[in-house]
Coordinates of C-alpha atoms in Angstrom, one line a residue:
Chain A
M1 CA 45.2 -133.1 40.1
R2 CA 47.4 -130.9 38.1
F3 CA 48.8 -129.6 41.3
V4 CA 49.8 -133.1 42.4
L5 CA 51.5 -133.8 39.1
K6 CA 53.4 -130.6 39.2
R7 CA 54.5 -131.3 42.7
I8 CA 55.7 -134.8 41.7
V9 CA 57.8 -133.4 38.9
A10 CA 59.3 -130.8 41.2
F11 CA 60.0 -133.7 43.7
A12 CA 61.8 -135.8 41.1
V13 CA 64.0 -132.8 40.1
A14 CA 64.8 -131.9 43.7
L15 CA 65.7 -135.5 44.4
F16 CA 68.1 -135.6 41.4
V17 CA 69.7 -132.4 42.4
Q18 CA 70.1 -133.5 46.0
S19 CA 71.8 -136.7 44.9
I20 CA 74.4 -134.7 43.0
V21 CA 74.9 -132.3 45.9
I22 CA 75.3 -135.1 48.4
F23 CA 77.8 -136.9 46.2
A24 CA 79.8 -133.7 45.5
C25 CA 79.8 -132.5 49.1
L26 CA 81.1 -135.8 50.3
R27 CA 83.9 -135.9 47.7
I28 CA 85.2 -132.5 48.9
L29 CA 85.9 -133.9 52.4
P30 CA 89.5 -134.7 53.2
G31 CA 90.6 -138.2 54.1
D32 CA 89.3 -141.4 52.7
L33 CA 88.2 -145.0 53.5
A34 CA 91.5 -146.5 52.3
M35 CA 93.3 -144.7 55.1
V36 CA 90.8 -145.9 57.7
I37 CA 91.1 -149.5 56.5
G38 CA 94.8 -149.3 56.3
G39 CA 95.2 -147.9 59.7
T40 CA 97.9 -145.7 61.1
T41 CA 100.7 -148.2 60.3
S42 CA 100.0 -148.6 56.6
T43 CA 102.5 -147.5 54.0
P44 CA 101.4 -145.2 51.1
D45 CA 101.7 -148.2 48.8
Q46 CA 99.2 -150.2 50.8
V47 CA 96.8 -147.3 50.9
A48 CA 97.1 -146.9 47.2
R49 CA 96.4 -150.6 46.6
I50 CA 93.3 -150.6 48.9
R51 CA 92.1 -147.5 47.1
G52 CA 92.4 -149.3 43.8
Q53 CA 90.4 -152.3 45.1
L54 CA 87.7 -150.1 46.4
G55 CA 87.3 -148.3 43.1
L56 CA 88.2 -144.9 44.7
N57 CA 90.6 -144.1 41.9
D58 CA 87.8 -144.2 39.3
P59 CA 86.7 -140.8 37.9
Y60 CA 84.0 -139.2 39.9
P61 CA 81.3 -139.2 37.2
L62 CA 81.8 -143.0 36.9
Q63 CA 81.5 -143.5 40.6
Y64 CA 78.4 -141.3 40.7
L65 CA 76.7 -143.2 37.9
R66 CA 77.6 -146.5 39.4
W67 CA 76.0 -145.4 42.7
L68 CA 73.0 -143.9 41.1
G69 CA 72.5 -146.9 38.9
G70 CA 72.5 -149.2 41.9
V71 CA 70.1 -146.9 43.8
L72 CA 67.7 -146.8 40.9
H73 CA 67.7 -150.6 41.0
G74 CA 66.9 -150.6 44.7
D75 CA 70.5 -151.4 45.7
L76 CA 71.7 -148.9 48.2
G77 CA 75.2 -150.5 48.1
T78 CA 77.3 -152.3 50.6
S79 CA 79.3 -150.7 53.4
Q80 CA 82.9 -151.0 52.2
L81 CA 84.1 -151.1 55.7
T82 CA 81.9 -153.8 57.3
G83 CA 80.6 -155.6 54.2
V84 CA 77.1 -155.3 55.6
S85 CA 74.5 -154.1 53.1
V86 CA 73.5 -150.5 53.7
A87 CA 69.8 -151.2 53.4
S88 CA 69.8 -153.8 56.2
E89 CA 71.9 -151.5 58.4
I90 CA 69.4 -148.7 57.8
G91 CA 66.6 -151.1 58.5
D92 CA 68.1 -152.0 61.9
R93 CA 68.4 -148.4 62.9
L94 CA 64.9 -147.5 61.7
Q95 CA 63.5 -150.0 64.2
I96 CA 64.5 -147.6 66.8
T97 CA 64.3 -144.2 65.2
L98 CA 61.0 -144.6 63.5
P99 CA 59.0 -145.8 66.6
L100 CA 60.8 -143.2 68.7
A101 CA 59.8 -140.4 66.3
L102 CA 56.2 -141.7 66.1
L103 CA 55.9 -142.0 69.8
S104 CA 57.3 -138.5 70.3
L105 CA 54.9 -137.1 67.8
A106 CA 52.0 -138.8 69.5
V107 CA 53.1 -137.4 72.9
A108 CA 53.6 -133.9 71.4
L109 CA 50.1 -133.9 69.7
A110 CA 48.5 -135.3 72.9
I111 CA 50.0 -132.5 74.9
G112 CA 50.1 -129.6 72.4
L113 CA 46.6 -129.7 70.8
P114 CA 44.3 -129.8 73.9
L115 CA 46.4 -127.4 75.9
G116 CA 46.7 -125.1 72.9
V117 CA 43.0 -125.1 72.5
H118 CA 42.5 -124.6 76.2
A119 CA 44.9 -121.6 76.2
V120 CA 42.4 -119.9 73.9
T121 CA 39.0 -121.1 75.2
S122 CA 39.7 -120.9 78.9
R123 CA 37.5 -118.3 80.7
S124 CA 40.2 -117.6 83.3
A125 CA 42.8 -115.1 82.2
R126 CA 45.2 -116.6 84.7
V127 CA 44.9 -120.1 83.1
R128 CA 45.5 -118.6 79.7
R129 CA 48.5 -116.7 80.9
T130 CA 50.0 -119.7 82.7
L131 CA 49.6 -122.0 79.7
Q132 CA 51.2 -119.4 77.5
V133 CA 54.2 -119.1 79.8
A134 CA 54.4 -122.8 80.3
A135 CA 54.6 -123.3 76.5
I136 CA 57.3 -120.7 76.1
V137 CA 59.4 -122.2 78.9
A138 CA 59.0 -125.8 77.9
G139 CA 59.9 -125.0 74.3
A140 CA 63.2 -123.5 75.4
I141 CA 64.4 -126.5 77.3
P142 CA 67.5 -128.2 75.7
A143 CA 66.6 -131.7 74.7
L144 CA 69.6 -133.1 76.6
W145 CA 68.5 -131.4 79.8
G146 CA 64.9 -132.5 79.5
G147 CA 66.1 -136.1 79.1
L148 CA 68.4 -135.8 82.1
L149 CA 65.6 -134.4 84.3
L150 CA 63.4 -137.3 83.2
V151 CA 66.2 -139.8 84.1
M152 CA 66.5 -138.1 87.5
M153 CA 62.8 -138.6 88.0
F154 CA 62.0 -142.0 86.5
G155 CA 65.3 -143.6 85.5
R156 CA 65.9 -147.0 86.9
G157 CA 68.7 -146.8 89.5
V158 CA 69.1 -143.1 89.7
G159 CA 65.6 -141.6 89.6
L160 CA 63.2 -140.8 92.5
I161 CA 60.6 -143.2 91.1
G162 CA 63.0 -145.5 89.2
V163 CA 60.6 -147.5 87.1
L164 CA 61.8 -147.0 83.5
P165 CA 65.0 -148.1 81.9
A166 CA 67.3 -145.2 81.2
Q167 CA 69.9 -146.9 79.0
G168 CA 69.9 -149.0 75.8
F169 CA 67.5 -151.0 73.8
P170 CA 66.8 -154.8 74.4
A171 CA 69.0 -157.0 72.3
R172 CA 66.1 -158.9 71.0
G173 CA 64.6 -155.7 69.6
W174 CA 60.8 -155.7 69.1
H175 CA 60.5 -159.4 69.9
A176 CA 60.7 -158.2 73.5
F177 CA 57.9 -155.8 72.8
G178 CA 57.2 -154.6 76.4
R179 CA 60.8 -153.9 77.1
A180 CA 61.5 -152.3 73.8
L181 CA 58.5 -150.0 74.4
A182 CA 59.6 -149.2 77.9
S183 CA 63.1 -148.3 76.7
L184 CA 61.6 -145.8 74.3
A185 CA 59.3 -144.2 76.9
L186 CA 61.7 -141.7 78.5
P187 CA 63.3 -140.6 75.2
A188 CA 59.9 -140.2 73.6
L189 CA 58.6 -138.3 76.6
S190 CA 61.5 -135.8 76.6
V191 CA 61.3 -135.1 72.8
G192 CA 57.5 -135.1 73.0
V193 CA 57.1 -132.6 75.8
I194 CA 59.5 -130.1 74.1
T195 CA 57.9 -130.5 70.7
G196 CA 54.4 -130.5 72.3
A197 CA 55.2 -127.0 73.8
E198 CA 55.9 -125.8 70.2
F199 CA 52.6 -127.4 68.9
M200 CA 50.8 -125.7 71.8
R201 CA 52.2 -122.3 70.9
Y202 CA 51.4 -122.9 67.3
T203 CA 47.9 -124.1 67.9
R204 CA 47.2 -121.2 70.2
S205 CA 48.5 -118.5 67.9
A206 CA 46.7 -120.0 64.9
L207 CA 43.4 -120.2 66.9
V208 CA 43.8 -116.6 68.1
D209 CA 44.1 -115.5 64.5
V210 CA 40.8 -117.2 63.5
A211 CA 39.0 -116.5 66.8
N212 CA 37.9 -113.0 65.7
S213 CA 36.9 -114.1 62.2
D214 CA 33.4 -114.0 60.7
C215 CA 33.2 -117.8 60.7
I216 CA 33.4 -117.9 64.5
A217 CA 30.9 -115.1 64.8
Q218 CA 28.6 -116.9 62.5
A219 CA 28.9 -120.1 64.5
M220 CA 28.2 -118.2 67.7
M221 CA 25.1 -116.6 66.1
C222 CA 23.9 -120.2 65.4
G223 CA 24.0 -120.8 69.1
M224 CA 27.4 -122.2 69.9
T225 CA 29.3 -120.7 72.8
R226 CA 32.7 -119.2 71.9
A227 CA 34.5 -122.2 73.3
Q228 CA 32.4 -124.6 71.2
A229 CA 32.8 -122.5 68.1
I230 CA 36.5 -122.4 68.5
R231 CA 36.7 -126.2 69.1
R232 CA 34.4 -127.2 66.3
V233 CA 34.9 -124.5 63.6
G234 CA 38.1 -122.8 64.5
L235 CA 40.1 -126.1 64.9
R236 CA 38.8 -127.3 61.5
M237 CA 40.0 -124.0 60.0
V238 CA 43.5 -124.3 61.4
A239 CA 43.7 -128.0 60.8
P240 CA 45.7 -127.7 57.5
Q241 CA 48.4 -125.6 59.1
I242 CA 48.7 -127.9 62.1
V243 CA 49.0 -130.9 59.8
S244 CA 51.8 -129.2 57.9
V245 CA 53.7 -128.4 61.1
A246 CA 53.2 -131.9 62.5
G247 CA 54.3 -133.5 59.2
L248 CA 57.5 -131.4 58.9
T249 CA 58.2 -131.8 62.6
F250 CA 57.9 -135.5 62.2
A251 CA 60.4 -135.4 59.3
G252 CA 62.8 -133.3 61.4
M253 CA 62.6 -135.8 64.2
M254 CA 64.3 -138.5 62.1
T255 CA 67.6 -136.8 62.7
G256 CA 66.5 -134.3 65.4
V257 CA 66.3 -137.1 68.1
I258 CA 70.0 -137.8 67.8
V259 CA 70.9 -136.1 71.1
V260 CA 68.2 -137.9 73.0
E261 CA 69.2 -141.2 71.3
N262 CA 72.7 -140.7 72.4
L263 CA 71.7 -139.8 76.0
F264 CA 69.6 -143.0 76.3
A265 CA 72.2 -145.1 74.4
L266 CA 69.9 -146.0 71.6
P267 CA 71.7 -146.7 68.3
G268 CA 69.5 -144.6 65.9
L269 CA 69.7 -143.6 62.3
A270 CA 71.5 -140.2 62.7
T271 CA 74.1 -141.9 64.9
L272 CA 74.8 -144.3 62.0
V273 CA 75.4 -141.5 59.6
M274 CA 77.8 -139.9 62.1
T275 CA 79.8 -143.1 62.6
D276 CA 80.0 -143.8 58.9
L277 CA 81.0 -140.3 58.2
R278 CA 83.8 -140.5 60.7
N279 CA 85.0 -143.7 59.0
R280 CA 84.7 -142.0 55.6
D281 CA 82.5 -144.9 54.5
L282 CA 81.2 -142.5 51.8
L283 CA 79.2 -145.1 49.9
A284 CA 77.2 -145.9 53.0
V285 CA 76.9 -142.2 54.0
Q286 CA 75.6 -141.0 50.6
S287 CA 73.0 -143.7 50.4
E288 CA 71.8 -142.9 54.0
L289 CA 71.7 -139.2 53.2
L290 CA 69.8 -139.8 50.0
L291 CA 67.3 -141.9 51.8
L292 CA 66.9 -139.3 54.5
T293 CA 66.5 -136.6 51.9
T294 CA 63.9 -138.6 50.0
F295 CA 62.0 -139.1 53.3
F296 CA 62.0 -135.3 53.9
L297 CA 60.9 -134.6 50.4
V298 CA 58.2 -137.2 50.5
M299 CA 57.0 -135.8 53.8
G300 CA 57.0 -132.3 52.2
L301 CA 55.0 -133.6 49.3
V302 CA 52.5 -135.5 51.5
V303 CA 52.1 -132.4 53.7
D304 CA 51.5 -130.2 50.7
V305 CA 48.9 -132.5 49.1
L306 CA 47.2 -133.0 52.5
H307 CA 47.2 -129.2 53.0
H308 CA 45.4 -128.8 49.6
A309 CA 43.0 -131.6 50.4
L310 CA 42.1 -130.1 53.7
D311 CA 41.9 -126.5 52.6
P312 CA 39.4 -125.9 49.8
R313 CA 40.5 -122.2 49.6
L314 CA 43.8 -123.3 48.0
K315 CA 42.1 -125.1 45.2
D316 CA 41.2 -122.0 43.4
A317 CA 44.6 -120.5 44.0
S318 CA 46.5 -123.4 42.5
E319 CA 44.5 -123.5 39.2
G320 CA 46.3 -120.6 37.7
G321 CA 49.2 -120.4 40.1
G322 CA 52.9 -121.2 39.4
Y323 CA 55.4 -122.4 41.9
A324 CA 55.7 -119.2 43.9
Chain B
M1 CA 60.0 -97.5 52.7
R2 CA 58.5 -94.5 54.5
E3 CA 60.9 -95.3 57.2
G4 CA 63.8 -95.5 54.8
D5 CA 63.2 -92.0 53.5
R6 CA 63.0 -90.6 57.0
K7 CA 66.2 -92.3 58.0
R8 CA 68.1 -90.7 55.2
G9 CA 66.5 -87.3 56.0
G10 CA 67.0 -87.7 59.8
G11 CA 70.2 -87.9 61.6
A12 CA 71.9 -90.0 64.2
P13 CA 70.4 -88.2 67.2
R14 CA 66.8 -88.9 66.3
R15 CA 67.5 -92.6 65.6
K16 CA 69.1 -92.8 69.0
G17 CA 65.9 -91.3 70.5
R18 CA 63.9 -93.9 68.7
V19 CA 66.0 -96.8 70.2
L20 CA 65.4 -95.3 73.6
V21 CA 61.7 -95.2 73.1
V22 CA 61.6 -98.8 71.9
L23 CA 63.6 -99.9 74.9
R24 CA 61.4 -98.0 77.2
S25 CA 58.2 -99.4 75.8
M26 CA 59.7 -102.9 76.0
W27 CA 60.6 -102.2 79.7
H28 CA 56.9 -101.5 80.4
R29 CA 55.8 -105.0 79.2
A30 CA 56.3 -108.0 81.5
D31 CA 57.9 -110.1 78.8
G32 CA 60.1 -107.3 77.4
A33 CA 61.3 -106.5 80.9
Y34 CA 62.2 -110.1 81.6
A35 CA 64.1 -110.4 78.4
L36 CA 66.0 -107.1 79.0
V37 CA 67.0 -108.1 82.6
V38 CA 68.1 -111.6 81.7
I39 CA 70.1 -110.4 78.7
A40 CA 71.7 -107.6 80.7
L41 CA 72.7 -110.1 83.4
W42 CA 74.1 -112.4 80.7
L43 CA 76.2 -109.6 79.3
L44 CA 77.4 -108.5 82.7
V45 CA 78.4 -112.0 83.8
S46 CA 80.3 -112.6 80.6
L47 CA 82.2 -109.3 80.9
V48 CA 83.1 -110.1 84.6
S49 CA 84.1 -113.6 83.7
A50 CA 86.5 -112.3 81.1
V51 CA 88.7 -110.8 83.9
W52 CA 87.6 -112.7 87.1
T53 CA 86.1 -116.0 88.0
P54 CA 85.7 -117.4 91.6
H55 CA 88.3 -120.0 90.8
P56 CA 90.9 -120.1 88.0
L57 CA 89.4 -122.1 85.1
I58 CA 92.3 -124.6 84.8
E59 CA 92.8 -125.1 88.5
S60 CA 92.6 -128.8 88.7
D61 CA 93.2 -130.1 92.2
G62 CA 93.0 -133.8 92.5
R63 CA 91.9 -133.5 96.1
N64 CA 88.9 -131.4 95.1
A65 CA 87.6 -133.7 92.4
W66 CA 83.9 -134.4 92.7
A67 CA 83.7 -132.0 95.6
R68 CA 80.3 -131.5 97.1
P69 CA 78.7 -128.1 96.8
S70 CA 80.2 -126.0 99.6
A71 CA 80.9 -122.3 100.4
S72 CA 84.1 -122.4 98.4
Y73 CA 82.6 -124.3 95.5
P74 CA 78.9 -123.2 95.4
L75 CA 78.0 -125.8 92.7
G76 CA 80.7 -128.4 93.4
T77 CA 83.5 -129.5 91.1
D78 CA 83.7 -132.0 88.3
G79 CA 86.0 -135.1 87.9
A80 CA 89.1 -132.9 87.2
G81 CA 88.5 -130.6 90.1
H82 CA 87.2 -127.7 88.0
D83 CA 84.8 -125.3 89.8
L84 CA 81.5 -125.6 88.0
L85 CA 80.4 -122.1 88.8
S86 CA 83.5 -120.6 87.3
W87 CA 83.0 -122.7 84.2
L88 CA 79.4 -121.7 83.8
M89 CA 80.4 -118.0 84.2
R90 CA 83.1 -118.2 81.6
G91 CA 80.8 -120.3 79.5
S92 CA 78.5 -117.4 79.1
L93 CA 81.2 -115.5 77.3
T94 CA 81.7 -118.4 74.8
E95 CA 77.9 -118.6 74.4
L96 CA 77.9 -114.8 73.6
E97 CA 80.5 -115.4 71.0
V98 CA 78.5 -118.3 69.4
V99 CA 75.3 -116.3 69.4
A100 CA 76.9 -113.1 68.0
L101 CA 78.6 -115.0 65.2
V102 CA 75.5 -117.0 64.3
V103 CA 73.4 -113.8 64.3
L104 CA 75.9 -111.9 62.2
C105 CA 76.4 -114.7 59.7
T106 CA 72.7 -115.4 59.5
A107 CA 71.9 -111.7 58.9
A108 CA 74.6 -111.5 56.1
C109 CA 73.6 -114.7 54.4
G110 CA 69.9 -113.9 54.9
L111 CA 70.2 -110.5 53.2
L112 CA 72.1 -112.1 50.3
G113 CA 69.4 -114.7 50.0
V114 CA 66.7 -112.0 50.0
W115 CA 68.6 -110.1 47.4
A116 CA 68.6 -113.2 45.2
S117 CA 64.9 -113.9 45.9
I118 CA 63.7 -110.6 44.6
G119 CA 65.6 -110.9 41.4
Y120 CA 67.5 -108.5 39.2
K121 CA 65.8 -105.2 38.7
S122 CA 63.1 -106.5 41.1
G123 CA 61.4 -108.6 38.5
A124 CA 60.4 -112.0 39.8
G125 CA 62.2 -113.6 36.9
R126 CA 63.2 -117.2 36.2
G127 CA 66.4 -116.8 38.2
S128 CA 64.7 -115.8 41.4
R129 CA 62.1 -118.5 41.0
T130 CA 64.8 -121.2 40.6
W131 CA 66.5 -119.8 43.7
M132 CA 63.3 -120.2 45.7
V133 CA 63.0 -123.8 44.6
C134 CA 66.6 -124.3 45.8
V135 CA 65.7 -122.6 49.1
D136 CA 62.8 -124.9 49.5
T137 CA 64.9 -128.0 48.8
L138 CA 67.9 -126.9 50.9
I139 CA 65.7 -126.0 53.8
A140 CA 64.9 -129.7 54.1
V141 CA 68.6 -130.6 55.0
P142 CA 68.6 -131.0 58.7
T143 CA 71.0 -128.9 60.8
V144 CA 72.5 -131.9 62.5
I145 CA 73.5 -133.4 59.1
V146 CA 75.1 -130.1 58.0
A147 CA 77.0 -129.9 61.3
M148 CA 78.2 -133.5 60.9
V149 CA 79.5 -133.0 57.4
V150 CA 81.1 -129.6 58.2
S151 CA 82.8 -131.1 61.3
V152 CA 84.8 -133.5 59.2
P153 CA 87.2 -130.9 57.8
L154 CA 86.8 -128.5 60.7
G155 CA 86.8 -130.8 63.7
A156 CA 84.9 -129.8 66.8
S157 CA 84.8 -126.0 66.8
I158 CA 82.6 -123.0 67.1
A159 CA 82.8 -122.8 63.3
V160 CA 80.7 -126.0 63.0
I161 CA 77.9 -124.5 65.0
V162 CA 78.0 -121.2 63.2
V163 CA 78.0 -122.7 59.7
A164 CA 75.3 -125.2 60.5
C165 CA 73.0 -122.7 62.2
A166 CA 73.6 -119.8 59.8
F167 CA 72.9 -122.2 56.9
A168 CA 69.5 -123.3 58.3
Y169 CA 68.4 -120.0 59.7
S170 CA 69.3 -117.8 56.8
L171 CA 67.3 -120.1 54.5
S172 CA 64.2 -119.8 56.7
I173 CA 64.7 -116.0 56.8
V174 CA 64.7 -115.9 53.0
R175 CA 61.5 -117.8 53.0
V176 CA 59.8 -115.8 55.7
T177 CA 60.8 -112.3 54.4
R178 CA 60.3 -113.0 50.7
P179 CA 56.7 -111.7 50.5
V180 CA 57.6 -108.5 52.3
A181 CA 60.7 -108.0 50.2
Q182 CA 58.8 -108.7 47.0
L183 CA 56.2 -106.1 48.0
A184 CA 58.8 -103.5 48.7
A185 CA 60.7 -104.3 45.5
T186 CA 57.6 -103.7 43.3
S187 CA 56.6 -100.5 45.2
Q188 CA 56.3 -97.2 43.5
Y189 CA 59.1 -95.8 45.7
V190 CA 61.5 -98.3 44.1
E191 CA 60.1 -97.5 40.6
A192 CA 60.6 -93.8 41.2
A193 CA 64.1 -94.3 42.6
R194 CA 65.0 -96.4 39.6
S195 CA 63.7 -93.7 37.2
Y196 CA 66.1 -91.3 38.9
G197 CA 68.9 -93.6 38.0
V198 CA 69.6 -94.9 41.5
G199 CA 71.7 -98.0 41.5
E200 CA 70.4 -101.5 42.3
A201 CA 72.6 -101.8 45.4
R202 CA 71.4 -98.5 46.8
I203 CA 67.8 -99.3 46.2
F204 CA 68.3 -102.6 48.0
F205 CA 69.8 -101.0 51.1
T206 CA 67.5 -97.9 51.3
H207 CA 64.2 -99.4 50.3
I208 CA 64.2 -103.2 50.7
V209 CA 66.3 -103.7 53.8
P210 CA 64.3 -101.3 56.0
A211 CA 61.1 -103.1 54.8
V212 CA 62.3 -106.5 55.8
A213 CA 64.2 -105.3 58.9
P214 CA 61.4 -105.8 61.5
T215 CA 60.6 -109.4 60.3
M216 CA 64.3 -110.2 60.2
A217 CA 64.9 -108.8 63.7
V218 CA 62.3 -111.2 65.1
Q219 CA 63.7 -114.1 63.2
L220 CA 67.2 -113.3 64.2
S221 CA 66.3 -113.1 67.9
L222 CA 64.6 -116.5 67.6
S223 CA 67.6 -117.9 65.8
A224 CA 69.8 -116.6 68.7
G225 CA 67.8 -118.7 71.1
T226 CA 67.9 -121.8 68.8
A227 CA 71.7 -121.3 68.4
I228 CA 72.1 -121.8 72.1
L229 CA 70.0 -125.0 72.0
A230 CA 72.0 -126.2 69.0
E231 CA 75.2 -125.5 70.8
S232 CA 74.3 -127.7 73.7
G233 CA 73.2 -130.5 71.5
L234 CA 76.2 -130.4 69.1
T235 CA 78.6 -130.0 72.0
Y236 CA 77.1 -133.1 73.6
L237 CA 77.6 -135.0 70.3
G238 CA 81.2 -134.0 70.3
I239 CA 81.1 -131.8 67.2
G240 CA 80.4 -128.4 68.8
I241 CA 82.5 -126.6 71.3
P242 CA 85.8 -128.5 71.7
A243 CA 86.7 -130.2 75.0
G244 CA 88.4 -127.9 77.5
V245 CA 86.6 -124.8 76.4
P246 CA 83.9 -123.6 78.8
S247 CA 80.4 -123.3 77.5
W248 CA 76.9 -124.0 78.8
G249 CA 76.6 -127.0 76.5
R250 CA 79.9 -128.3 77.8
S251 CA 78.8 -127.9 81.4
L252 CA 75.6 -129.6 80.6
S253 CA 77.4 -132.5 78.9
D254 CA 79.8 -132.8 81.9
C255 CA 76.9 -132.8 84.3
A256 CA 75.3 -135.6 82.3
K257 CA 78.3 -137.7 83.4
L258 CA 77.8 -136.4 87.0
I259 CA 74.2 -137.5 87.2
T260 CA 74.9 -140.5 89.4
V261 CA 77.1 -138.6 91.7
Y262 CA 75.3 -135.3 92.3
P263 CA 72.0 -135.3 90.5
L264 CA 71.1 -131.8 91.6
T265 CA 74.2 -130.2 89.9
V266 CA 72.5 -131.1 86.5
I267 CA 69.9 -128.5 87.2
W268 CA 72.0 -125.4 86.9
P269 CA 73.3 -125.3 83.3
G270 CA 69.8 -126.3 82.1
V271 CA 68.1 -123.6 84.1
I272 CA 70.6 -121.0 82.7
I273 CA 70.1 -122.2 79.1
T274 CA 66.4 -122.3 79.4
A275 CA 66.2 -118.9 81.0
V276 CA 68.3 -117.2 78.3
V277 CA 66.6 -119.0 75.5
V278 CA 63.2 -117.9 76.9
A279 CA 64.6 -114.3 77.1
L280 CA 65.7 -114.3 73.5
N281 CA 62.4 -115.7 72.3
L282 CA 60.5 -113.1 74.3
L283 CA 62.8 -110.4 73.0
G284 CA 61.7 -111.2 69.5
D285 CA 58.1 -110.9 70.4
A286 CA 58.5 -107.7 72.3
L287 CA 60.7 -106.2 69.6
R288 CA 58.1 -107.0 67.0
D289 CA 55.4 -105.1 68.9
C290 CA 57.6 -102.2 70.2
A291 CA 59.6 -101.5 67.1
D292 CA 56.4 -101.3 64.9
P293 CA 55.2 -97.7 64.7
V294 CA 51.7 -99.0 63.8
V295 CA 51.4 -100.9 67.1
N296 CA 53.5 -98.7 69.4
A297 CA 51.9 -95.2 69.8
D298 CA 54.9 -93.8 71.7
L299 CA 57.3 -94.6 68.8
R300 CA 54.9 -93.2 66.3
R301 CA 54.7 -89.9 68.3
T302 CA 58.5 -89.7 68.4
M303 CA 58.8 -90.3 64.7
E304 CA 56.2 -87.8 63.8
G305 CA 57.5 -85.3 66.3
G306 CA 60.9 -85.6 64.7
S307 CA 59.7 -85.1 61.1
R308 CA 57.9 -81.9 61.8

């Protein structure tokens, strides 16, 4: 329990520091929203007036406090360019990015775990070797290329077996459930296969590490075969590590899928950040980045707590241990 | 640490012999041999492309736009009549530049970070602990976001890729090598050296750097592979290699537009990127085993033979 409390305090501090870093970094960037709104034909006077209206002339600490105050009250602000509230904009984008990341994670786990286990338990050295090579090669595929290959195979209109849509998201969103799911299939598959290869490598090497441990020997003495022992005992021993990797990978996917989202013309979260950044809509960008950071930190926290819950060995260590 | 002492006592010739032994034992492993061959080919093609490509890069002949693969254009041409093969060849030079810069910057920043993480006078004081909290927080910032923010003042350029990659990879190096560095920093060698009055900087370079070097070499070789993947992604997003500069990511992005015309062309840039990234990853694994005197008996023999 003390461990959890300690982590939550560290989490709050990290979040506060991040908010300052985000705010400061964005203020260093050249150019501002007033110039974007004014356009190329505006006079310096007009730009200055717009800047005054937007509150861009206020001292930075005041701007920071105003933003932070809003965020603490649950108000992420309003995009100064479009007038749409940042929260609803993010909500729209999350409808694509979150299911995409979840689907990709599911695909990755479905591929990576069984094959990773098989790469250790298989009796045939050739199978073990092939799986290992396959994991290394699949992990080295650029996401863009993986997506393109899938489009060539299954994309409607271009593919050999053109059954799945290769572009866009249905306008009605998740109300057209089947079509929405179909439009996420190829992107999720391309991210999932590449990530699955990493999971497989990871599972394999973690299992190899425990395969020679006394626990496995003990299980085999009790009558299990080596494969059974690895599946039942070994997998449980490496579960905490795999949960950590899966959690952090999932967090990384929130922005990591941007290339695939672009390829399949899906307006996702990271694309929103990029567009707003290009327009210098800093109020929107800083809220988006803060939300993303919060998500990463929360995932880190969840993973750590889960790790502790799953691995009783850590309990003793954390009683007296500090942060390091 | 033992290695550090030897290195000072030894000379250039013996170190050279050691490199040869490491290369030879890598050559005898399937993965090491593959890595060496692919990387050698990559270097060769980039050198050749610096002086010669089958077609001039900026040759843009309207009549040849979208040409089918033929004897004169083995991979066909793109919409501007550029020969794809020539662009891929010259792209390997750009890629080499990206990888070299990323690895150098990552190594430099990583060492700085390691130095901060072991703390002044090697005590794990409050400063170094605060720094590790910072590392843990900063490591959560995704590379794409760093690249986006950096691309605002810099525009699309190699610098964006280098900054974003070096930022992320050096932080992970600090995290991975910290236990090793800490162990070296609290060793009796360091204590002894300090009692002789050896300066902090010298202790760092003679005792701590050699201790973290093997771990770092593996991480750097992995980050070289990831840098190539990052290049292709960032270039596709329009914040990596600028338009008009050949690179594998650029060719891949161009081919993405070609997919409805000549689907098979898409295969080449992807195959090249995958092959090289695999080679760099395997290089890391092979290097870890072959450069470790505990695992590699040949190397141990050379080192012991030299010290007699």
